[in-house]
CSV table of C-alpha atoms in Angstrom, one decimal:
chain,number,residue,atom,x,y,z
A,67,MET,CA,148.3,-170.7,12.4
A,68,LYS,CA,147.6,-172.3,15.9
A,69,TRP,CA,148.9,-169.2,17.6
A,70,LYS,CA,146.8,-166.9,15.4
A,71,VAL,CA,143.7,-168.9,16.2
A,72,PHE,CA,144.6,-168.9,19.9
A,73,LEU,CA,145.2,-165.1,19.9
A,74,ALA,CA,142.0,-164.5,17.9
A,75,THR,CA,140.0,-166.6,20.4
A,76,ILE,CA,141.5,-164.7,23.4
A,77,CYS,CA,140.7,-161.3,21.7
A,78,LEU,CA,137.2,-162.4,21.0
A,79,LEU,CA,136.6,-163.6,24.5
A,80,ALA,CA,138.1,-160.4,25.9
A,81,GLY,CA,135.8,-158.4,23.6
A,82,ILE,CA,132.8,-160.3,24.8
A,83,PHE,CA,133.6,-159.7,28.4
A,84,LEU,CA,134.3,-156.0,27.8
A,85,LEU,CA,131.0,-155.6,25.9
A,86,ASP,CA,129.1,-157.4,28.6
A,87,ARG,CA,130.6,-155.2,31.3
A,88,VAL,CA,130.1,-151.9,29.4
A,89,LEU,CA,126.6,-152.7,28.0
A,90,PHE,CA,124.9,-154.6,30.8
A,91,TYR,CA,126.7,-153.3,33.9
A,92,ASP,CA,127.3,-149.7,33.1
A,93,LEU,CA,125.2,-148.4,30.2
A,94,TYR,CA,122.1,-150.4,31.1
A,95,PHE,CA,121.8,-148.6,34.4
A,96,GLN,CA,121.9,-145.2,32.7
A,97,PHE,CA,118.4,-145.9,31.4
A,98,PRO,CA,115.7,-143.9,33.4
A,99,ASN,CA,114.3,-145.9,36.3
A,100,GLU,CA,110.5,-145.4,36.5
A,101,THR,CA,109.7,-148.8,38.0
A,102,GLU,CA,107.6,-148.8,41.2
A,103,TRP,CA,108.2,-150.0,44.8
A,104,ASP,CA,108.6,-153.8,44.5
A,105,SER,CA,107.6,-154.3,40.9
A,106,SER,CA,111.3,-155.1,40.0
A,107,PRO,CA,113.1,-155.6,43.3
A,108,TRP,CA,116.4,-156.9,42.0
A,109,TYR,CA,116.8,-154.2,39.4
A,110,ASN,CA,115.8,-151.5,41.8
A,111,PHE,CA,118.3,-152.8,44.4
A,112,ILE,CA,121.2,-152.7,42.0
A,113,TYR,CA,120.1,-149.4,40.6
A,114,LYS,CA,119.8,-147.9,44.1
A,115,THR,CA,123.2,-149.3,45.0
A,116,LYS,CA,124.9,-147.7,42.0
A,117,SER,CA,123.2,-144.4,42.7
A,118,LEU,CA,124.6,-144.4,46.3
A,119,GLN,CA,128.0,-145.3,45.1
A,120,LYS,CA,128.1,-142.3,42.6
A,121,GLU,CA,127.8,-139.3,44.9
A,122,LYS,CA,128.0,-138.4,48.6
A,123,ASN,CA,128.1,-134.8,49.9
A,124,GLU,CA,126.4,-135.3,53.3
A,125,HIS,CA,126.6,-137.3,56.4
A,126,ARG,CA,124.9,-140.5,55.4
A,127,THR,CA,122.9,-143.1,57.4
A,128,ILE,CA,122.2,-146.3,55.5
A,129,ILE,CA,119.1,-148.3,56.6
A,130,THR,CA,119.5,-151.9,55.5
A,131,GLY,CA,117.3,-155.0,55.9
A,132,SER,CA,114.4,-156.9,54.2
A,133,SER,CA,111.0,-155.6,53.3
A,134,VAL,CA,110.5,-155.2,57.1
A,135,ALA,CA,113.0,-152.2,56.8
A,136,LEU,CA,111.2,-150.9,53.7
A,137,TYR,CA,107.9,-150.9,55.5
A,138,SER,CA,109.1,-149.6,58.9
A,139,VAL,CA,110.5,-146.2,58.2
A,140,LEU,CA,110.0,-143.4,55.7
A,141,PRO,CA,113.4,-141.8,54.8
A,142,ASP,CA,111.7,-139.2,52.6
A,143,LEU,CA,109.9,-137.7,55.6
A,144,LEU,CA,113.0,-138.1,57.9
A,145,ASN,CA,115.1,-136.1,55.4
A,146,GLN,CA,112.6,-133.2,55.4
A,147,THR,CA,112.9,-132.5,59.1
A,148,LYS,CA,114.6,-129.4,60.3
A,149,ASP,CA,118.2,-129.5,61.7
A,150,ARG,CA,118.7,-133.1,60.8
A,151,LYS,CA,122.2,-134.4,61.3
A,152,THR,CA,122.2,-137.0,58.6
A,153,LYS,CA,120.6,-138.1,55.3
A,154,TYR,CA,118.8,-141.4,55.4
A,155,ASP,CA,119.0,-143.8,52.5
A,156,PHE,CA,117.8,-147.4,51.9
A,157,PHE,CA,120.0,-150.3,51.1
A,158,SER,CA,117.3,-152.9,51.1
A,159,HIS,CA,115.2,-155.4,49.1
A,160,VAL,CA,112.4,-157.8,49.7
A,161,ALA,CA,113.3,-161.0,51.6
A,162,MET,CA,116.9,-159.9,52.4
A,163,SER,CA,118.2,-162.4,54.8
A,164,PRO,CA,121.3,-162.0,57.1
A,165,THR,CA,123.2,-164.2,54.7
A,166,ASP,CA,122.3,-161.8,51.8
A,167,LEU,CA,123.5,-158.8,53.8
A,168,TYR,CA,126.7,-160.8,54.7
A,169,TYR,CA,127.5,-161.1,51.0
A,170,TYR,CA,126.6,-157.5,50.4
A,171,LYS,CA,128.8,-156.0,53.2
A,172,GLU,CA,131.6,-154.9,50.9
A,173,THR,CA,129.1,-153.4,48.5
A,174,LEU,CA,127.4,-151.6,51.3
A,175,ARG,CA,130.7,-150.3,52.5
A,176,SER,CA,131.3,-148.9,49.0
A,177,THR,CA,128.3,-146.6,49.4
A,178,ASN,CA,130.4,-144.6,52.0
A,179,PRO,CA,128.0,-144.8,55.0
A,180,ASP,CA,128.8,-142.8,58.1
A,181,LEU,CA,126.4,-145.1,60.0
A,182,VAL,CA,124.8,-148.4,59.1
A,183,VAL,CA,121.5,-149.3,60.8
A,184,TYR,CA,120.3,-152.8,60.3
A,185,LEU,CA,116.5,-153.0,60.9
A,186,HIS,CA,116.2,-156.7,61.8
A,187,ASN,CA,113.2,-158.9,62.6
A,188,PHE,CA,112.5,-162.4,64.0
A,189,ALA,CA,111.0,-163.3,60.6
A,190,ASP,CA,114.4,-162.6,58.8
A,191,LEU,CA,116.1,-165.6,60.4
A,192,GLN,CA,115.0,-168.2,57.7
A,193,TRP,CA,112.8,-170.3,60.0
A,194,GLU,CA,111.8,-172.7,57.2
A,195,TYR,CA,115.3,-174.4,57.7
A,196,LEU,CA,115.0,-175.0,61.4
A,197,ASP,CA,113.4,-178.2,62.8
A,198,LYS,CA,112.6,-178.9,66.4
A,199,SER,CA,114.4,-181.9,67.8
A,200,GLU,CA,113.6,-182.5,71.5
A,201,ASN,CA,114.3,-179.2,73.3
A,202,ARG,CA,116.4,-177.6,70.6
A,203,PHE,CA,116.3,-176.4,67.0
A,204,THR,CA,118.3,-178.3,64.3
A,205,PHE,CA,119.4,-176.2,61.3
A,206,GLN,CA,119.0,-178.0,58.0
A,207,GLU,CA,122.2,-176.6,56.5
A,208,ASP,CA,122.4,-178.9,53.5
A,209,VAL,CA,118.8,-178.0,52.4
A,210,TRP,CA,119.6,-174.4,53.1
A,211,VAL,CA,122.7,-174.4,50.9
A,212,GLN,CA,120.9,-176.2,48.0
A,213,GLN,CA,118.0,-173.7,48.1
A,214,LEU,CA,120.2,-170.7,48.6
A,215,ALA,CA,121.9,-171.5,45.3
A,216,ASP,CA,118.6,-171.1,43.5
A,217,ARG,CA,117.5,-167.8,45.1
A,218,TYR,CA,117.3,-164.6,43.0
A,219,PRO,CA,119.8,-162.7,45.1
A,220,THR,CA,122.4,-165.5,44.8
A,221,LYS,CA,121.9,-165.8,41.0
A,222,THR,CA,121.6,-162.1,40.3
A,223,ILE,CA,123.9,-160.3,42.8
A,224,TYR,CA,126.5,-162.5,44.5
A,225,PRO,CA,127.0,-165.8,42.4
A,226,THR,CA,130.8,-165.6,42.6
A,227,GLN,CA,131.0,-165.1,46.4
A,228,PHE,CA,128.5,-167.9,46.9
A,229,LEU,CA,130.5,-170.3,44.7
A,230,LYS,CA,133.7,-169.6,46.6
A,231,GLU,CA,132.1,-170.6,49.8
A,232,TYR,CA,129.6,-173.3,48.9
A,233,GLY,CA,130.4,-174.4,45.3
A,234,TYR,CA,131.6,-177.8,46.4
A,235,ARG,CA,128.3,-178.5,48.2
A,236,ILE,CA,125.8,-177.9,45.4
A,237,SER,CA,124.7,-179.9,42.4
A,238,ARG,CA,126.5,-179.7,39.0
A,239,LYS,CA,123.5,-178.0,37.4
A,240,SER,CA,123.4,-175.3,40.1
A,241,PHE,CA,127.2,-174.9,39.9
A,242,SER,CA,127.3,-174.5,36.1
A,243,LYS,CA,124.4,-172.0,36.2
A,244,LEU,CA,126.1,-169.9,38.9
A,245,ALA,CA,129.4,-170.1,37.1
A,246,THR,CA,127.8,-168.7,33.9
A,247,LYS,CA,126.2,-165.9,35.9
A,248,SER,CA,129.6,-165.1,37.6
A,249,LEU,CA,131.1,-164.6,34.1
A,250,PHE,CA,128.4,-162.7,32.3
A,251,TYR,CA,126.2,-159.9,33.6
A,252,VAL,CA,123.7,-160.5,30.8
A,253,SER,CA,123.0,-163.9,32.3
A,254,ARG,CA,122.5,-162.4,35.7
A,255,PHE,CA,120.2,-159.5,34.7
A,256,ARG,CA,118.1,-161.2,32.0
A,257,VAL,CA,115.4,-162.0,34.7
A,258,PHE,CA,114.6,-158.2,34.9
A,259,PHE,CA,116.3,-156.8,31.8
A,260,TRP,CA,113.0,-155.6,30.1
A,261,ASP,CA,111.4,-154.3,33.3
A,262,PRO,CA,112.5,-150.7,33.2
A,263,ILE,CA,112.1,-150.6,29.4
A,264,VAL,CA,108.6,-151.9,29.4
A,265,VAL,CA,107.6,-149.5,32.3
A,266,TYR,CA,109.1,-146.5,30.4
A,267,ILE,CA,107.2,-147.4,27.3
A,268,ASP,CA,104.0,-147.8,29.3
A,269,ASN,CA,104.4,-144.5,31.0
A,270,HIS,CA,105.4,-142.4,27.9
A,271,PHE,CA,103.7,-144.0,24.9
A,272,ARG,CA,100.6,-145.8,26.2
A,273,SER,CA,97.4,-144.9,27.9
A,274,GLY,CA,98.4,-145.5,31.5
A,275,ARG,CA,96.0,-148.4,31.8
A,276,LYS,CA,98.7,-150.9,32.8
A,277,TYR,CA,100.7,-150.2,36.0
A,278,HIS,CA,101.8,-151.6,39.4
A,279,LEU,CA,101.0,-148.7,41.8
A,280,TYR,CA,98.9,-145.7,41.2
A,281,GLN,CA,101.0,-142.5,40.8
A,282,GLY,CA,98.3,-139.9,40.0
A,283,GLU,CA,96.7,-137.3,42.2
A,284,ILE,CA,95.3,-138.7,45.4
A,285,PRO,CA,91.6,-138.1,45.9
A,286,LYS,CA,90.6,-136.4,49.2
A,287,GLU,CA,88.7,-139.5,50.2
A,288,GLY,CA,91.8,-141.7,49.6
A,289,ILE,CA,92.6,-144.3,47.0
A,290,TRP,CA,93.6,-148.0,46.8
A,291,SER,CA,97.2,-148.7,45.6
A,292,LYS,CA,95.8,-150.2,42.4
A,293,GLY,CA,94.1,-147.0,41.6
A,294,TRP,CA,90.5,-147.9,42.7
A,295,THR,CA,88.7,-144.9,44.3
A,296,LYS,CA,86.0,-145.0,46.9
A,297,GLU,CA,82.3,-144.4,45.9
A,298,VAL,CA,83.1,-140.7,45.8
A,299,ALA,CA,86.5,-139.3,44.6
A,300,THR,CA,87.3,-135.6,44.8
A,301,ILE,CA,90.5,-134.8,42.9
A,302,SER,CA,92.5,-131.6,42.4
A,303,CYS,CA,93.5,-131.9,38.7
A,304,THR,CA,96.9,-130.3,38.5
A,305,GLU,CA,97.4,-131.6,34.9
A,306,GLN,CA,94.4,-131.2,32.7
A,307,ARG,CA,94.9,-133.4,29.7
A,308,LYS,CA,92.3,-133.5,26.9
A,309,ARG,CA,91.3,-137.0,28.0
A,310,GLU,CA,91.8,-139.4,30.9
A,311,SER,CA,91.0,-143.1,31.3
A,312,ILE,CA,88.9,-144.8,33.9
A,313,PHE,CA,87.9,-148.4,34.5
A,314,LEU,CA,84.3,-149.5,35.2
A,315,GLN,CA,83.8,-152.9,36.8
A,316,LYS,CA,80.1,-153.3,35.7
A,317,PRO,CA,78.1,-152.3,32.7
A,318,ASN,CA,75.4,-149.6,33.0
A,319,THR,CA,77.3,-147.7,35.6
A,320,GLU,CA,76.1,-144.2,36.3
A,321,LEU,CA,78.6,-141.6,37.2
A,322,THR,CA,78.0,-138.0,38.4
A,323,PHE,CA,80.8,-135.5,37.5
A,324,ARG,CA,80.9,-132.2,39.5
A,325,PHE,CA,83.5,-129.6,38.5
A,326,TYR,CA,84.6,-126.9,41.0
A,327,SER,CA,86.7,-123.8,40.3
A,328,ASP,CA,88.5,-123.9,43.7
A,329,GLU,CA,88.4,-125.1,47.3
A,330,THR,CA,86.0,-122.4,48.3
A,331,SER,CA,83.3,-123.6,45.8
A,332,LEU,CA,84.0,-127.2,46.9
A,333,LEU,CA,83.4,-126.3,50.5
A,334,ALA,CA,80.2,-124.5,49.6
A,335,LYS,CA,79.1,-127.4,47.4
A,336,THR,CA,78.5,-125.1,44.4
A,337,PRO,CA,79.9,-126.8,41.3
A,338,SER,CA,80.2,-124.7,38.2
A,339,VAL,CA,79.1,-127.8,36.2
A,340,SER,CA,77.4,-131.0,37.2
A,341,THR,CA,76.6,-133.8,34.8
A,342,VAL,CA,75.4,-137.4,34.9
A,343,LYS,CA,76.6,-140.0,32.4
A,344,THR,CA,75.8,-143.7,32.1
A,345,PHE,CA,78.3,-146.1,30.6
A,346,THR,CA,76.7,-149.1,29.0
A,347,LYS,CA,79.9,-151.2,28.9
A,348,SER,CA,82.4,-152.3,31.5
A,349,GLY,CA,86.2,-152.0,31.2
A,350,TRP,CA,88.4,-149.0,30.3
A,351,VAL,CA,86.8,-145.9,28.8
A,352,ASP,CA,88.1,-142.5,27.9
A,353,ILE,CA,86.9,-139.3,29.6
A,354,ARG,CA,87.0,-136.2,27.5
A,355,TRP,CA,86.8,-133.2,29.8
A,356,ASN,CA,85.6,-130.7,27.3
A,357,GLU,CA,82.6,-132.9,26.5
A,358,LEU,CA,81.6,-132.9,30.1
A,359,VAL,CA,82.5,-129.4,31.4
A,360,GLY,CA,82.5,-127.4,28.2
A,361,LYS,CA,85.4,-125.3,26.8
A,362,GLU,CA,84.2,-122.1,28.3
A,363,ASN,CA,84.2,-123.2,32.0
A,364,GLU,CA,87.3,-123.2,34.1
A,365,TRP,CA,87.8,-125.8,36.7
A,366,ASN,CA,90.5,-127.2,39.0
A,367,ILE,CA,88.7,-129.9,41.0
A,368,VAL,CA,86.5,-132.7,39.8
A,369,GLN,CA,84.3,-134.9,41.9
A,370,ILE,CA,83.3,-138.3,40.5
A,371,GLN,CA,80.5,-140.2,42.3
A,372,VAL,CA,79.3,-143.7,41.4
A,373,GLY,CA,75.5,-143.7,41.4
A,374,SER,CA,74.7,-147.3,40.4
A,375,ASN,CA,76.2,-150.8,40.2
A,376,VAL,CA,78.7,-150.1,42.9
A,377,PRO,CA,81.4,-152.9,43.1
A,378,SER,CA,83.2,-154.2,46.1
A,379,ALA,CA,86.9,-154.6,46.9
A,380,LYS,CA,86.6,-158.4,46.8
A,381,GLU,CA,84.8,-158.2,43.4
A,382,VAL,CA,87.8,-156.3,41.9
A,383,ASN,CA,90.4,-158.5,43.5
A,384,LEU,CA,91.8,-155.9,45.9
A,385,ILE,CA,91.3,-158.2,48.8
A,386,ARG,CA,90.4,-161.9,49.2
A,387,TYR,CA,89.8,-162.2,52.9
A,388,GLY,CA,88.6,-160.0,55.8
A,389,LYS,CA,86.2,-157.1,55.8
A,390,ASP,CA,84.9,-156.1,52.4
A,391,GLU,CA,83.9,-152.6,51.4
A,392,THR,CA,82.6,-150.8,48.4
A,393,VAL,CA,84.9,-149.2,45.8
A,394,GLY,CA,84.2,-146.8,42.9
A,395,ILE,CA,86.2,-146.6,39.6
A,396,ARG,CA,89.8,-147.3,38.7
A,397,LEU,CA,91.9,-144.3,37.6
A,398,SER,CA,94.7,-144.4,35.0
A,399,HIS,CA,98.3,-144.4,36.2
A,400,PHE,CA,99.0,-140.6,36.3
A,401,PHE,CA,95.4,-139.4,36.5
A,402,CYS,CA,95.2,-135.6,36.6
A,403,LYS,CA,99.0,-135.4,37.3
A,404,ARG,CA,102.1,-134.7,35.3
A,405,LEU,CA,104.2,-137.7,34.5
A,406,SER,CA,107.2,-137.6,36.9
A,407,SER,CA,110.6,-138.9,35.7
A,408,GLU,CA,111.8,-138.9,39.3
A,409,ASN,CA,113.1,-142.2,40.6
A,410,PHE,CA,110.5,-143.2,43.2
A,411,ALA,CA,111.2,-146.9,43.6
A,412,TYR,CA,112.1,-146.5,47.3
A,413,SER,CA,109.4,-143.9,48.1
A,414,ARG,CA,106.2,-144.9,49.7
A,415,ARG,CA,102.7,-143.2,49.4
A,416,SER,CA,99.6,-143.4,51.6
A,417,PHE,CA,96.9,-145.7,50.2
A,418,TRP,CA,93.5,-146.8,51.4
A,419,ASP,CA,94.9,-150.4,51.6
A,420,ASP,CA,96.6,-149.2,54.8
A,421,THR,CA,94.5,-146.2,55.9
A,422,ARG,CA,91.3,-148.3,56.2
A,423,PHE,CA,92.7,-150.2,59.2
A,424,ILE,CA,93.1,-147.1,61.4
A,425,GLN,CA,89.4,-146.3,60.8
A,426,MET,CA,88.4,-149.6,62.5
A,427,SER,CA,88.0,-150.1,66.2
A,428,ASP,CA,90.5,-152.3,67.9
A,429,SER,CA,88.1,-155.3,68.1
A,430,GLU,CA,87.0,-154.8,64.5
A,431,PHE,CA,90.6,-154.9,63.4
A,432,ARG,CA,91.4,-158.0,65.4
A,433,ASP,CA,88.4,-159.8,63.8
A,434,GLU,CA,89.4,-158.6,60.3
A,435,TYR,CA,93.1,-159.6,61.0
A,436,PHE,CA,92.1,-163.1,62.0
A,437,GLU,CA,90.2,-163.6,58.8
A,438,ARG,CA,92.8,-162.0,56.6
A,439,MET,CA,96.1,-163.3,58.1
A,440,ILE,CA,95.6,-166.2,60.5
A,441,LYS,CA,92.5,-168.3,59.5
A,442,ASP,CA,93.6,-171.4,57.6
A,443,SER,CA,97.0,-169.8,57.0
A,444,GLY,CA,98.8,-173.2,56.9
A,445,ASN,CA,96.8,-174.1,53.7
A,446,ARG,CA,97.0,-170.7,52.0
A,447,ASN,CA,100.0,-170.3,49.7
A,448,GLU,CA,100.3,-166.6,50.1
A,449,LEU,CA,100.5,-166.9,53.9
A,450,PHE,CA,102.5,-170.1,54.2
A,451,ARG,CA,105.8,-168.4,55.1
A,452,LEU,CA,104.1,-166.2,57.7
A,453,HIS,CA,102.5,-169.3,59.1
A,454,ILE,CA,105.9,-171.0,59.5
A,455,VAL,CA,107.2,-167.9,61.3
A,456,ARG,CA,104.2,-167.8,63.5
A,457,GLU,CA,104.6,-171.5,64.4
A,458,ALA,CA,108.3,-170.8,65.2
A,459,LYS,CA,107.3,-168.1,67.6
A,460,LYS,CA,105.2,-170.7,69.5
A,461,THR,CA,107.9,-173.3,69.3
A,462,VAL,CA,110.7,-171.1,70.8
A,463,ASN,CA,108.8,-171.2,74.1
A,464,THR,CA,109.8,-174.9,74.5
A,465,VAL,CA,113.5,-174.8,73.3
A,466,ARG,CA,116.7,-173.3,74.4
A,467,PHE,CA,118.6,-170.7,72.4
A,468,GLU,CA,121.6,-171.8,70.4
A,469,PRO,CA,123.3,-169.9,67.6
A,470,TRP,CA,123.1,-171.2,64.0
A,471,THR,CA,124.5,-170.2,60.6
A,472,GLU,CA,121.9,-167.5,59.7
A,473,TYR,CA,122.1,-166.0,63.2
A,474,ASN,CA,125.9,-166.0,63.1
A,475,ARG,CA,125.9,-164.0,59.9
A,476,ILE,CA,124.6,-161.0,61.9
A,477,LEU,CA,127.7,-161.2,64.2
A,478,GLU,CA,130.0,-161.5,61.2
A,479,ILE,CA,128.4,-158.4,59.6
A,480,SER,CA,128.8,-156.6,62.9
A,481,ASP,CA,132.5,-157.6,63.1
A,482,TYR,CA,133.1,-156.5,59.5
A,483,PHE,CA,131.9,-153.0,60.1
A,484,TYR,CA,133.8,-152.9,63.4
A,485,GLN,CA,137.0,-153.8,61.5
A,486,SER,CA,136.1,-151.2,58.9
A,487,LYS,CA,135.6,-148.6,61.6
A,488,ILE,CA,132.0,-147.8,60.4
A,489,PRO,CA,129.5,-147.4,63.2
A,490,PHE,CA,126.9,-150.2,63.2
A,491,VAL,CA,123.5,-150.2,65.0
A,492,LEU,CA,121.1,-153.2,65.1
A,493,VAL,CA,117.5,-152.3,65.6
A,494,LEU,CA,114.9,-154.9,66.2
A,495,SER,CA,111.9,-153.6,64.3
A,496,PRO,CA,108.3,-153.3,65.7
A,497,GLU,CA,106.1,-156.4,65.6
A,498,ASN,CA,102.3,-156.7,65.7
A,499,PRO,CA,101.3,-157.1,69.3
A,500,ILE,CA,98.9,-159.9,68.3
A,501,GLU,CA,101.9,-162.0,66.9
A,502,TYR,CA,104.5,-160.8,69.4
A,503,ALA,CA,102.5,-162.2,72.3
A,504,TYR,CA,103.3,-165.7,71.0
A,505,TYR,CA,106.9,-165.5,72.3
A,506,GLN,CA,107.2,-162.3,74.2
A,507,ASN,CA,108.0,-163.9,77.5
A,508,SER,CA,110.0,-166.9,76.3
A,509,GLN,CA,113.4,-167.7,77.7
A,510,TRP,CA,114.6,-168.2,74.2
A,511,ARG,CA,113.9,-164.6,73.2
A,512,LYS,CA,115.6,-163.3,76.4
A,513,ASP,CA,118.7,-165.3,75.6
A,514,TRP,CA,118.6,-164.3,71.9
A,515,ILE,CA,118.5,-160.6,72.8
A,516,SER,CA,121.2,-161.1,75.5
A,517,ASP,CA,123.6,-162.9,73.1
A,518,LEU,CA,123.1,-160.2,70.4
A,519,ARG,CA,123.6,-157.4,72.8
A,520,THR,CA,126.7,-158.9,74.5
A,521,ASN,CA,128.4,-159.5,71.1
A,522,LEU,CA,127.6,-156.0,69.8
A,523,GLU,CA,128.7,-154.3,73.0
A,524,LYS,CA,132.1,-156.0,72.8
A,525,ARG,CA,132.7,-154.0,69.7
A,526,GLY,CA,131.2,-150.8,71.1
A,527,GLN,CA,128.1,-151.2,68.9
A,528,ILE,CA,124.4,-150.8,69.9
A,529,LEU,CA,121.3,-153.0,69.9
A,530,ILE,CA,118.0,-151.1,70.1
A,531,ASP,CA,114.9,-153.3,70.8
A,532,HIS,CA,111.9,-151.7,69.3
A,533,THR,CA,109.8,-154.9,69.1
A,534,ASP,CA,107.0,-153.5,71.3
A,535,VAL,CA,107.2,-149.7,70.8
A,536,VAL,CA,104.2,-149.7,68.4
A,537,LYS,CA,101.3,-150.9,70.5
A,538,ASP,CA,98.3,-150.1,68.3
A,539,VAL,CA,97.6,-153.2,66.3
A,540,ARG,CA,95.9,-151.1,63.6
A,541,TYR,CA,99.3,-149.7,62.6
A,542,PHE,CA,100.3,-153.2,61.2
A,543,PHE,CA,99.3,-154.7,57.9
A,544,ASP,CA,100.6,-158.1,58.9
A,545,PRO,CA,102.8,-159.6,61.7
A,546,HIS,CA,105.9,-157.5,60.8
A,547,HIS,CA,105.1,-154.8,58.2
A,548,LEU,CA,103.8,-151.4,59.3
A,549,THR,CA,101.2,-149.5,57.4
A,550,TYR,CA,102.0,-146.1,56.0
A,551,GLU,CA,100.4,-144.5,59.1
A,552,GLY,CA,102.3,-146.9,61.3
A,553,ALA,CA,105.6,-146.1,59.7
A,554,SER,CA,104.8,-142.4,60.1
A,555,PHE,CA,104.2,-143.0,63.8
A,556,TYR,CA,107.4,-145.0,64.2
A,557,ASN,CA,109.6,-142.6,62.2
A,558,SER,CA,110.1,-140.2,65.1
A,559,ILE,CA,110.7,-143.1,67.6
A,560,PHE,CA,113.4,-144.5,65.2
A,561,SER,CA,115.1,-141.2,64.6
A,562,LYS,CA,115.1,-140.2,68.3
A,563,SER,CA,116.6,-143.5,69.3
A,564,LEU,CA,119.7,-142.6,67.1
A,565,GLU,CA,120.0,-139.0,68.5
A,566,PRO,CA,122.4,-140.0,71.3
A,567,TYR,CA,124.7,-141.5,68.7
A,568,PHE,CA,124.7,-138.4,66.6
A,569,SER,CA,125.2,-136.1,69.6
A,570,ASN,CA,128.5,-137.9,70.1
A,571,GLN,CA,129.6,-137.3,66.6
A,572,LYS,CA,131.4,-134.2,65.2
A,573,THR,CA,128.6,-133.5,62.7
A,574,GLU,CA,126.9,-130.3,62.0
A,575,SER,CA,123.2,-130.0,61.2
A,576,PHE,CA,122.5,-129.2,57.6
A,577,GLN,CA,119.7,-129.1,55.0
A,578,GLU,CA,119.6,-130.8,51.7
A,579,LYS,CA,121.9,-129.2,49.1
A,580,PRO,CA,120.1,-128.0,46.0
């Protein structure tokens, strides 16, 4: 009887492990991914990794790093260029530290890269764990280990590897939590399990009034990422549904709708139908096109103008600090556009959040930047980590460079790809000149770069310093993240810097296979 109970228990446990593997690691990621940008970063990272592992039929360059990498280059545009010699893909998520990448290195190798490009930044080096002591930094490794055990990447992606290295140094509670996550994928993935399902339901069975990033047609005047238009929005309506939804911030808002048959009539300012409507209530309302334009009139372009009670960006919580400006109405998720089932989690679109900066003068931007990113940053929760990094840039002017654990991870990553015979390039990403000036001429930075370059060159690898190649401050959203326009500008600099490497490879130019 004891043997029967023992065997039954073993079979039950084996069945649970098998079900967990099949259901939560394999079948779960067959579900369509319609999540957006950083709305579910850990799910998107695992989904993207599994996609890369499935198929490869071209020379592949993997761009890895934190959100700095995600906001620095636009692989979608790079992959559209003629005579390209590689296909660029992201292996990246928000807040990816060198230690994260160290634990991902085997997984990254499994995506079959022909070249790994690590877009790295000063901010990636976990400065919150470095304290100044006399003329040197002291790394608070015990604090770092304890907090690393509670980070989402550790709990979700590499709990087993972390336990092998640091299990004896963490609390019992953290150990038992990570041990459970090492055994069961359902325990790891429960933090984001419903994300793709809820998004799919919202996209296909609801009104499109709840979303993370706007995915509809872009008005000619631009649009904010949350779907707010400017006072006037001119939209080419490629998908004419019977009704669409718009959000009004204030009651008694007057809207003028002008309908045009084509671009010629728009340029001539001769609408086929023009109508004015006042909405007495605020909030989401339905727009029925036939009631406005009539069944008999054909149209392809609609222009919507707010005539009264114009709200501002601060009123609708688009921005909290800096220069305010007027907005119009908020459009539903896929306004005037067919719902796309394409996975666009790692694609980026141009929104007015970024574009507005390039419209400012240099001095206007600097004033706006101070209000938005620097003023009282030590007491603003959303800016606290950026404040720590900024203070570290000031502090390195008075200390000598010495390697520490997080820095050494980069060298270990470099060595791993050297041993694996996979070319590895470290690119220091562009920094906002306003913030770069804090430590640009420090001896610490010179020694940091020198040590990195020396260690890479020993292995025949390359360090490319692009810290100051983007000199227009208006191309930066914050200290380290480029706007869409900034990334478009940097794209060609980035790709050209890799051309000497590709010219030495036995690769042929090609276009994307259908």
